[in-house]
Amino acid sequence: MSAVLEHETAPAPIVREPKNYLNVAWTVRSWLLTVDHKRIGLLYLAGITFFFLLGGAAAGIFRLELMTPQSDLVESETYNKLFTLHGIIMIFFFLVPGIPGVLGNFLIPIMIGARDMAFPKLNLMSWYLFMIGGIFTLYVTVAGGVDTGWTFYTPYSSTYSNTYVMATAVGIFITGFSSILTGLNFIVTVHKMRCPGMTWFRLPLFVWSNYATALIMVLGTPVLAITILLVALERGLKIGIFDPRLGGDPVLFQHLFWFYSHPAVYIMVLPAMGVISELVAAFSRNRVFGYKLVAFASLAIAVLGFLVWGHHMFVSGQSLYAGMVFSVLSMLIAIPSAIKVFNWTLTLWRGEVTFNTPLLYAMGFLGLFTIGGLTGLFLATLGIDVHVHDTYFVVAHFHYVMVGGTVMAYLGGIHYWWPKMTGKMYPEGWARFSAVLVFVGFNLTFFPQFILGYLGMPRRYHVYDEGFQVLNVMSTAGASILGIAYLFPITYLIWSLKYGAKAPANPWNAVGLEWMTSSPPPTENFIETPVVDFEAYEYHRHPAERHG
Amino acid sequence: MSTTATLPSATAKRTPVVAHHFDDWDQQYDACVLGMWTFLVTEVMFFGGAIGVYMIYRWQYPMAFAHASNELDVWLGTFNTFILLTSSLTVALGVRYAHTGESRKVGWMLIGTIFLGAIFLGIKAYEYYTKFHHNIAPLLDLPFDWGGADPGPTKIFFGLYFGMTGIHALHMIIGVVLMAMFIPAAFRNEYRDGNSLGVEVIGLYWHFVDLVWIFLFPLLYLVDRAITAPPAL
């Protein structure tokens, strides 16, 4: 690695080796005490990959159990613990911090021409809070066998479960602060750190969607924090805030919980949408169609996301009229989402499309997110929701959005920016193969679950009617393919660190400030502060002269 | 914001240290102040959640909450409100002196603010003590001895009272500690150049903590206070 010399940018006047953010220092200390947003992004990458593999392993075990209608591999309690572990890890320690933590941290300052985040030390602290919260939660969830599901519904979580629920909640509380600080840092950075000429409407859409995400983090996460604190008050001090025997109201917990956790769904998917905007523009060599609409659609999703939480409680004793209002509001959110999907499609239309790996993932996103979104409309409809509530239909719906959407975009983004992050190219052939494999495995896993749910198989049971077995076997087979498909990128990306071809500064011939600095970038991102006199995605001014 | 930020250059003695990733002092100043405002937004949502829960139960059990709130000492609450508002004045003066470069006065104002904050916390502790003394502190497994009607909702009231004022007090303690950290610098005359950023940011925080109390005080002590005697239900 020490032989990585880059002379494309050739900083002539001073005679020394071109330093980048990776080769400035090699010590462990230089990583653990770094305040460089790019290194913090890579720290997140390590942490998040660890949690992703763990959450995936839990899912692998319970998917195997579900191959047969009886209980054979694990018993009911273990099964409950496994899906709880899977949900907690994947939501709080992979999907929420995933794209903002890794790609957001790495890219936002570069994309706006800044030298770092506004608060670099706070940024490092966010990572530590994330890791401490994550490992603590992991320990208590496993040691205590928490089996409430990731939603911690009261009174089950407050009265009937063991005390480890509280410790788990403390872990999530800590991680929540990581989320809040990340959001705060993004907001201040985007407001105050833009380089000369970088106006709001010249920002890449990735920055817009992460900004919208940051708003949700800052406004929603504190409500989760106070909710956890109230559950702690209830358990520790025996006050009946949510316990009906003491005059409390368990549905109130659901209101507070979903007031955060529904917007949190958009914390998970908005950054993914930002990634897709970048990928679609770069590989169709077109300006994103309706740039401003896409930018404002992100904000609209962030705002509307706070007004729809009641659709999780259609059958929880919420009043019918409240249900109707929430139903209508939930459907409204389909409008900005659809605007985005249509605009990406129109960006591809008549573009010079090249099907590199990142675009394969983006195409996967477009199809799967659309299915996930449209089935969301089914669920927002009161009558249909009563029929499919708490069935596999719901499971399939949110996995189409979260895995088919967010994970696809995350992988696409990792591939797209991998040359920038590491200075190495990934092997394109293997990468395309695994992208297709992920798509096939994913659909085989989750499409049968739509049918299962529609036929009435409830979620969170490990023993089911024999008539459901064929579809469950299909789903498990798909999960196996998906699991293997995820191992491919992990393997060849690590391989590429040593053996990959050296990446040029701009391997995709893409526009955007991140491609105007070397790969990997120097510690302060640019040799000189850039001055922006161009719009975002000006591909028409850069006719395609692609590298081979 | 920018007018206050240009003051240092007006006095033009020494430029404050600008962190490596900022272009200039104005950018750093604006970023830090916006950072604190954003943090305060998260605090609004945090306390907002608790206040929302309180309002819902107040609406669900109006009589029980009205009677329970009569157990709180409205005079001590009023006095504490007066104390806390005065502390907002002293911290605002501290920020002003930081602008004008009167460093020692900044130190005295911070000491004054901490002193007033300590009085508030002392009175709060006394109020807590009386609740324990009357067995109406629903904490841990202490006996909860409520003679009146609706012990369940009353317990919720006192639980929320302790929860909300407790979190508020915790915020005050954090504020006091943070302000104390600025005092040595103030007496080392480090604010003589109008480098007011740190004091300004902690000032914003302190004003917010005050503002929370401005909401808690009427919600907990004042609303429906006219209902004095428990009616025979």
Short mmCIF file of N, CA and C in Angstrom, two decimals, chain B residues 13-144:
data_model
loop_
_atom_site.label_atom_id
_atom_site.label_comp_id
_atom_site.label_asym_id
_atom_site.label_seq_id
_atom_site.Cartn_x
_atom_site.Cartn_y
_atom_site.Cartn_z
N LYS B 13 -7.70 43.30 18.71
CA LYS B 13 -6.50 43.11 19.49
C LYS B 13 -5.83 41.80 19.09
N ARG B 14 -6.65 40.75 19.00
CA ARG B 14 -6.10 39.43 18.79
C ARG B 14 -7.21 38.60 18.13
N THR B 15 -6.89 37.87 17.10
CA THR B 15 -7.93 37.04 16.51
C THR B 15 -8.03 35.73 17.27
N PRO B 16 -9.26 35.29 17.54
CA PRO B 16 -9.41 34.03 18.24
C PRO B 16 -8.96 32.87 17.35
N VAL B 17 -8.64 31.75 17.98
CA VAL B 17 -8.15 30.60 17.23
C VAL B 17 -9.29 29.99 16.41
N VAL B 18 -9.08 29.85 15.13
CA VAL B 18 -10.08 29.25 14.26
C VAL B 18 -9.65 27.80 14.01
N ALA B 19 -10.60 26.87 14.22
CA ALA B 19 -10.28 25.45 14.02
C ALA B 19 -9.93 25.19 12.56
N HIS B 20 -9.15 24.13 12.33
CA HIS B 20 -8.54 23.92 11.01
C HIS B 20 -9.54 23.81 9.86
N HIS B 21 -10.75 23.31 10.16
CA HIS B 21 -11.67 23.04 9.05
C HIS B 21 -12.59 24.21 8.76
N PHE B 22 -12.47 25.30 9.51
CA PHE B 22 -13.27 26.48 9.21
C PHE B 22 -12.45 27.48 8.40
N ASP B 23 -13.15 28.23 7.54
CA ASP B 23 -12.44 29.24 6.74
C ASP B 23 -12.04 30.43 7.59
N ASP B 24 -12.99 30.89 8.39
CA ASP B 24 -12.71 32.07 9.20
C ASP B 24 -13.53 32.02 10.47
N TRP B 25 -13.33 33.04 11.29
CA TRP B 25 -13.96 33.09 12.59
C TRP B 25 -15.48 33.17 12.47
N ASP B 26 -15.98 33.95 11.51
CA ASP B 26 -17.44 34.09 11.35
C ASP B 26 -18.09 32.74 11.10
N GLN B 27 -17.43 31.94 10.26
CA GLN B 27 -18.00 30.64 9.94
C GLN B 27 -18.05 29.75 11.18
N GLN B 28 -16.97 29.78 11.93
CA GLN B 28 -16.93 28.96 13.15
C GLN B 28 -17.99 29.43 14.14
N TYR B 29 -18.10 30.73 14.28
CA TYR B 29 -19.07 31.31 15.21
C TYR B 29 -20.48 30.89 14.82
N ASP B 30 -20.82 31.10 13.54
CA ASP B 30 -22.17 30.77 13.07
C ASP B 30 -22.45 29.28 13.23
N ALA B 31 -21.47 28.45 12.91
CA ALA B 31 -21.67 27.01 12.99
C ALA B 31 -21.95 26.59 14.43
N CYS B 32 -21.16 27.14 15.37
CA CYS B 32 -21.34 26.73 16.77
C CYS B 32 -22.69 27.19 17.31
N VAL B 33 -23.07 28.41 16.97
CA VAL B 33 -24.36 28.89 17.46
C VAL B 33 -25.50 28.09 16.84
N LEU B 34 -25.42 27.82 15.54
CA LEU B 34 -26.47 27.01 14.91
C LEU B 34 -26.49 25.60 15.51
N GLY B 35 -25.31 25.09 15.83
CA GLY B 35 -25.25 23.76 16.45
C GLY B 35 -26.01 23.74 17.75
N MET B 36 -25.81 24.79 18.58
CA MET B 36 -26.53 24.82 19.86
C MET B 36 -28.03 24.96 19.63
N TRP B 37 -28.44 25.80 18.69
CA TRP B 37 -29.87 25.94 18.41
C TRP B 37 -30.47 24.60 17.97
N THR B 38 -29.73 23.88 17.12
CA THR B 38 -30.25 22.59 16.66
C THR B 38 -30.37 21.62 17.83
N PHE B 39 -29.36 21.66 18.71
CA PHE B 39 -29.44 20.81 19.89
C PHE B 39 -30.66 21.16 20.73
N LEU B 40 -30.94 22.46 20.84
CA LEU B 40 -32.09 22.86 21.64
C LEU B 40 -33.39 22.40 21.00
N VAL B 41 -33.41 22.30 19.68
CA VAL B 41 -34.60 21.75 19.01
C VAL B 41 -34.83 20.32 19.47
N THR B 42 -33.73 19.54 19.55
CA THR B 42 -33.90 18.16 20.02
C THR B 42 -34.41 18.15 21.45
N GLU B 43 -33.97 19.13 22.24
CA GLU B 43 -34.43 19.21 23.63
C GLU B 43 -35.93 19.54 23.69
N VAL B 44 -36.36 20.41 22.77
CA VAL B 44 -37.78 20.75 22.73
C VAL B 44 -38.60 19.48 22.48
N MET B 45 -38.13 18.65 21.55
CA MET B 45 -38.85 17.42 21.24
C MET B 45 -38.81 16.47 22.44
N PHE B 46 -37.68 16.46 23.14
CA PHE B 46 -37.52 15.57 24.29
C PHE B 46 -38.51 15.95 25.40
N PHE B 47 -38.46 17.22 25.81
CA PHE B 47 -39.40 17.66 26.84
C PHE B 47 -40.82 17.66 26.30
N GLY B 48 -40.95 17.92 24.99
CA GLY B 48 -42.28 17.92 24.38
C GLY B 48 -42.96 16.58 24.55
N GLY B 49 -42.20 15.51 24.41
CA GLY B 49 -42.78 14.17 24.60
C GLY B 49 -43.32 14.00 26.00
N ALA B 50 -42.53 14.41 26.99
CA ALA B 50 -42.96 14.28 28.38
C ALA B 50 -44.17 15.17 28.66
N ILE B 51 -44.12 16.40 28.16
CA ILE B 51 -45.24 17.32 28.39
C ILE B 51 -46.50 16.78 27.70
N GLY B 52 -46.31 16.18 26.52
CA GLY B 52 -47.45 15.58 25.81
C GLY B 52 -48.10 14.49 26.64
N VAL B 53 -47.28 13.61 27.21
CA VAL B 53 -47.82 12.54 28.06
C VAL B 53 -48.57 13.15 29.23
N TYR B 54 -47.97 14.16 29.86
CA TYR B 54 -48.60 14.80 31.01
C TYR B 54 -49.96 15.38 30.62
N MET B 55 -50.02 16.06 29.47
CA MET B 55 -51.27 16.70 29.04
C MET B 55 -52.34 15.66 28.78
N ILE B 56 -51.92 14.54 28.18
CA ILE B 56 -52.92 13.50 27.88
C ILE B 56 -53.53 12.97 29.19
N TYR B 57 -52.68 12.71 30.18
CA TYR B 57 -53.22 12.19 31.44
C TYR B 57 -53.98 13.26 32.20
N ARG B 58 -53.56 14.49 32.07
CA ARG B 58 -54.28 15.59 32.72
C ARG B 58 -55.70 15.65 32.15
N TRP B 59 -55.78 15.41 30.83
CA TRP B 59 -57.08 15.46 30.16
C TRP B 59 -57.91 14.23 30.54
N GLN B 60 -57.22 13.11 30.76
CA GLN B 60 -57.93 11.88 31.08
C GLN B 60 -58.42 11.88 32.53
N TYR B 61 -57.62 12.43 33.43
CA TYR B 61 -57.99 12.43 34.86
C TYR B 61 -57.93 13.84 35.40
N PRO B 62 -58.84 14.74 34.97
CA PRO B 62 -58.70 16.15 35.34
C PRO B 62 -58.81 16.38 36.84
N MET B 63 -59.77 15.71 37.50
CA MET B 63 -59.98 15.97 38.93
C MET B 63 -58.79 15.47 39.74
N ALA B 64 -58.38 14.24 39.46
CA ALA B 64 -57.27 13.67 40.24
C ALA B 64 -56.02 14.55 40.10
N PHE B 65 -55.76 15.02 38.88
CA PHE B 65 -54.57 15.84 38.67
C PHE B 65 -54.71 17.19 39.36
N ALA B 66 -55.92 17.76 39.33
CA ALA B 66 -56.12 19.06 39.98
C ALA B 66 -55.86 18.93 41.47
N HIS B 67 -56.40 17.87 42.07
CA HIS B 67 -56.19 17.71 43.52
C HIS B 67 -54.73 17.44 43.83
N ALA B 68 -54.13 16.61 43.01
CA ALA B 68 -52.73 16.29 43.27
C ALA B 68 -51.86 17.54 43.15
N SER B 69 -52.17 18.39 42.18
CA SER B 69 -51.32 19.56 41.98
C SER B 69 -51.43 20.53 43.15
N ASN B 70 -52.52 20.43 43.92
CA ASN B 70 -52.64 21.27 45.11
C ASN B 70 -51.66 20.90 46.20
N GLU B 71 -51.10 19.71 46.10
CA GLU B 71 -50.09 19.30 47.07
C GLU B 71 -48.77 20.02 46.85
N LEU B 72 -48.58 20.58 45.65
CA LEU B 72 -47.33 21.28 45.38
C LEU B 72 -47.38 22.66 46.02
N ASP B 73 -46.24 23.13 46.48
CA ASP B 73 -46.18 24.43 47.15
C ASP B 73 -46.04 25.53 46.11
N VAL B 74 -47.16 26.23 45.87
CA VAL B 74 -47.15 27.21 44.79
C VAL B 74 -46.22 28.38 45.10
N TRP B 75 -46.03 28.69 46.39
CA TRP B 75 -45.17 29.84 46.73
C TRP B 75 -43.71 29.51 46.46
N LEU B 76 -43.32 28.31 46.84
CA LEU B 76 -41.94 27.92 46.54
C LEU B 76 -41.72 27.87 45.03
N GLY B 77 -42.73 27.37 44.32
CA GLY B 77 -42.63 27.33 42.86
C GLY B 77 -42.49 28.72 42.27
N THR B 78 -43.29 29.65 42.77
CA THR B 78 -43.24 31.03 42.27
C THR B 78 -41.88 31.65 42.56
N PHE B 79 -41.42 31.45 43.80
CA PHE B 79 -40.12 32.00 44.17
C PHE B 79 -39.02 31.44 43.26
N ASN B 80 -39.10 30.14 43.01
CA ASN B 80 -38.10 29.51 42.15
C ASN B 80 -38.16 30.06 40.73
N THR B 81 -39.38 30.34 40.26
CA THR B 81 -39.51 30.94 38.93
C THR B 81 -38.80 32.28 38.89
N PHE B 82 -39.01 33.07 39.96
CA PHE B 82 -38.36 34.37 40.06
C PHE B 82 -36.83 34.21 40.05
N ILE B 83 -36.35 33.24 40.82
CA ILE B 83 -34.90 33.00 40.90
C ILE B 83 -34.33 32.64 39.53
N LEU B 84 -35.06 31.75 38.85
CA LEU B 84 -34.53 31.24 37.58
C LEU B 84 -34.55 32.34 36.51
N LEU B 85 -35.61 33.18 36.53
CA LEU B 85 -35.66 34.28 35.56
C LEU B 85 -34.52 35.25 35.83
N THR B 86 -34.23 35.48 37.10
CA THR B 86 -33.11 36.37 37.42
C THR B 86 -31.80 35.79 36.92
N SER B 87 -31.67 34.47 37.01
CA SER B 87 -30.44 33.84 36.53
C SER B 87 -30.31 33.99 35.02
N SER B 88 -31.45 34.06 34.34
CA SER B 88 -31.39 34.32 32.90
C SER B 88 -30.84 35.72 32.63
N LEU B 89 -31.23 36.65 33.52
CA LEU B 89 -30.71 38.02 33.38
C LEU B 89 -29.19 38.03 33.58
N THR B 90 -28.73 37.33 34.61
CA THR B 90 -27.29 37.38 34.89
C THR B 90 -26.51 36.74 33.74
N VAL B 91 -27.03 35.62 33.19
CA VAL B 91 -26.26 34.99 32.12
C VAL B 91 -26.30 35.86 30.87
N ALA B 92 -27.42 36.56 30.65
CA ALA B 92 -27.49 37.47 29.49
C ALA B 92 -26.49 38.61 29.65
N LEU B 93 -26.37 39.11 30.89
CA LEU B 93 -25.36 40.15 31.14
C LEU B 93 -23.95 39.61 30.90
N GLY B 94 -23.75 38.33 31.30
CA GLY B 94 -22.45 37.70 31.07
C GLY B 94 -22.11 37.70 29.59
N VAL B 95 -23.09 37.34 28.76
CA VAL B 95 -22.86 37.32 27.31
C VAL B 95 -22.54 38.74 26.82
N ARG B 96 -23.27 39.71 27.40
CA ARG B 96 -23.05 41.10 27.00
C ARG B 96 -21.60 41.54 27.33
N TYR B 97 -21.17 41.19 28.56
CA TYR B 97 -19.81 41.57 28.95
C TYR B 97 -18.77 40.83 28.11
N ALA B 98 -19.11 39.61 27.68
CA ALA B 98 -18.18 38.91 26.80
C ALA B 98 -18.05 39.65 25.48
N HIS B 99 -19.18 40.19 24.99
CA HIS B 99 -19.13 40.98 23.75
C HIS B 99 -18.25 42.21 23.91
N THR B 100 -18.43 42.88 25.06
CA THR B 100 -17.69 44.13 25.22
C THR B 100 -16.29 43.90 25.74
N GLY B 101 -15.94 42.64 26.00
CA GLY B 101 -14.57 42.33 26.39
C GLY B 101 -14.27 42.57 27.85
N GLU B 102 -15.31 42.65 28.70
CA GLU B 102 -15.06 42.84 30.14
C GLU B 102 -15.01 41.48 30.82
N SER B 103 -13.86 40.85 30.70
CA SER B 103 -13.73 39.44 31.02
C SER B 103 -14.06 39.12 32.47
N ARG B 104 -13.56 39.92 33.39
CA ARG B 104 -13.81 39.61 34.81
C ARG B 104 -15.29 39.68 35.14
N LYS B 105 -15.96 40.66 34.54
CA LYS B 105 -17.41 40.76 34.80
C LYS B 105 -18.13 39.52 34.29
N VAL B 106 -17.63 38.95 33.18
CA VAL B 106 -18.21 37.69 32.69
C VAL B 106 -18.12 36.65 33.80
N GLY B 107 -16.93 36.57 34.42
CA GLY B 107 -16.74 35.60 35.49
C GLY B 107 -17.73 35.81 36.62
N TRP B 108 -17.89 37.07 37.06
CA TRP B 108 -18.81 37.35 38.16
C TRP B 108 -20.24 37.00 37.79
N MET B 109 -20.62 37.30 36.54
CA MET B 109 -21.98 37.00 36.12
C MET B 109 -22.23 35.49 36.11
N LEU B 110 -21.21 34.74 35.67
CA LEU B 110 -21.37 33.28 35.67
C LEU B 110 -21.48 32.77 37.10
N ILE B 111 -20.68 33.33 37.99
CA ILE B 111 -20.77 32.92 39.40
C ILE B 111 -22.16 33.23 39.93
N GLY B 112 -22.66 34.42 39.58
CA GLY B 112 -24.01 34.78 40.01
C GLY B 112 -25.05 33.80 39.49
N THR B 113 -24.91 33.44 38.24
CA THR B 113 -25.88 32.50 37.64
C THR B 113 -25.82 31.15 38.35
N ILE B 114 -24.60 30.69 38.60
CA ILE B 114 -24.46 29.41 39.29
C ILE B 114 -25.07 29.49 40.68
N PHE B 115 -24.85 30.61 41.36
CA PHE B 115 -25.39 30.81 42.70
C PHE B 115 -26.92 30.72 42.66
N LEU B 116 -27.53 31.44 41.71
CA LEU B 116 -29.00 31.41 41.61
C LEU B 116 -29.48 30.01 41.24
N GLY B 117 -28.75 29.35 40.35
CA GLY B 117 -29.12 27.98 39.98
C GLY B 117 -29.07 27.07 41.20
N ALA B 118 -28.07 27.30 42.05
CA ALA B 118 -27.94 26.46 43.25
C ALA B 118 -29.11 26.71 44.20
N ILE B 119 -29.52 27.96 44.32
CA ILE B 119 -30.70 28.26 45.16
C ILE B 119 -31.91 27.51 44.63
N PHE B 120 -32.10 27.58 43.32
CA PHE B 120 -33.24 26.89 42.72
C PHE B 120 -33.18 25.40 43.07
N LEU B 121 -32.02 24.80 42.87
CA LEU B 121 -31.90 23.36 43.10
C LEU B 121 -32.11 23.03 44.57
N GLY B 122 -31.63 23.93 45.45
CA GLY B 122 -31.83 23.72 46.88
C GLY B 122 -33.31 23.71 47.24
N ILE B 123 -34.03 24.70 46.72
CA ILE B 123 -35.47 24.76 47.00
C ILE B 123 -36.17 23.54 46.43
N LYS B 124 -35.73 23.16 45.22
CA LYS B 124 -36.32 21.98 44.59
C LYS B 124 -36.09 20.75 45.47
N ALA B 125 -34.88 20.65 46.01
CA ALA B 125 -34.56 19.50 46.87
C ALA B 125 -35.47 19.52 48.10
N TYR B 126 -35.70 20.73 48.66
CA TYR B 126 -36.58 20.83 49.83
C TYR B 126 -37.99 20.36 49.45
N GLU B 127 -38.46 20.79 48.28
CA GLU B 127 -39.80 20.36 47.83
C GLU B 127 -39.86 18.85 47.71
N TYR B 128 -38.82 18.27 47.12
CA TYR B 128 -38.79 16.81 47.00
C TYR B 128 -38.88 16.18 48.40
N TYR B 129 -38.10 16.78 49.32
CA TYR B 129 -38.04 16.22 50.68
C TYR B 129 -39.44 16.18 51.30
N THR B 130 -40.18 17.28 51.11
CA THR B 130 -41.52 17.29 51.72
C THR B 130 -42.41 16.21 51.10
N LYS B 131 -42.22 15.94 49.83
CA LYS B 131 -43.03 14.89 49.20
C LYS B 131 -42.69 13.53 49.82
N PHE B 132 -41.39 13.31 50.02
CA PHE B 132 -41.00 12.05 50.66
C PHE B 132 -41.59 11.99 52.07
N HIS B 133 -41.53 13.13 52.75
CA HIS B 133 -42.00 13.20 54.12
C HIS B 133 -43.49 12.88 54.20
N HIS B 134 -44.25 13.33 53.23
CA HIS B 134 -45.70 13.08 53.22
C HIS B 134 -46.07 11.79 52.52
N ASN B 135 -45.08 10.98 52.21
CA ASN B 135 -45.33 9.70 51.54
C ASN B 135 -46.10 9.86 50.22
N ILE B 136 -45.79 10.89 49.49
CA ILE B 136 -46.42 10.99 48.17
C ILE B 136 -45.34 11.03 47.08
N ALA B 137 -44.22 10.37 47.34
CA ALA B 137 -43.19 10.23 46.32
C ALA B 137 -43.24 8.79 45.82
N PRO B 138 -43.79 8.57 44.64
CA PRO B 138 -43.97 7.19 44.18
C PRO B 138 -42.67 6.63 43.60
N LEU B 139 -41.60 6.67 44.38
CA LEU B 139 -40.32 6.24 43.85
C LEU B 139 -39.93 4.92 44.49
N LEU B 140 -39.30 4.08 43.70
CA LEU B 140 -38.85 2.77 44.15
C LEU B 140 -40.01 2.08 44.86
N ASP B 141 -39.77 1.51 46.05
CA ASP B 141 -40.88 0.85 46.72
C ASP B 141 -41.29 1.60 47.97
N LEU B 142 -41.09 2.92 47.96
CA LEU B 142 -41.50 3.73 49.10
C LEU B 142 -43.02 3.65 49.26
N PRO B 143 -43.48 3.76 50.50
CA PRO B 143 -44.94 3.72 50.68
C PRO B 143 -45.58 4.94 50.02
N PHE B 144 -46.66 4.70 49.30
CA PHE B 144 -47.39 5.80 48.69
C PHE B 144 -48.72 5.91 49.41
#
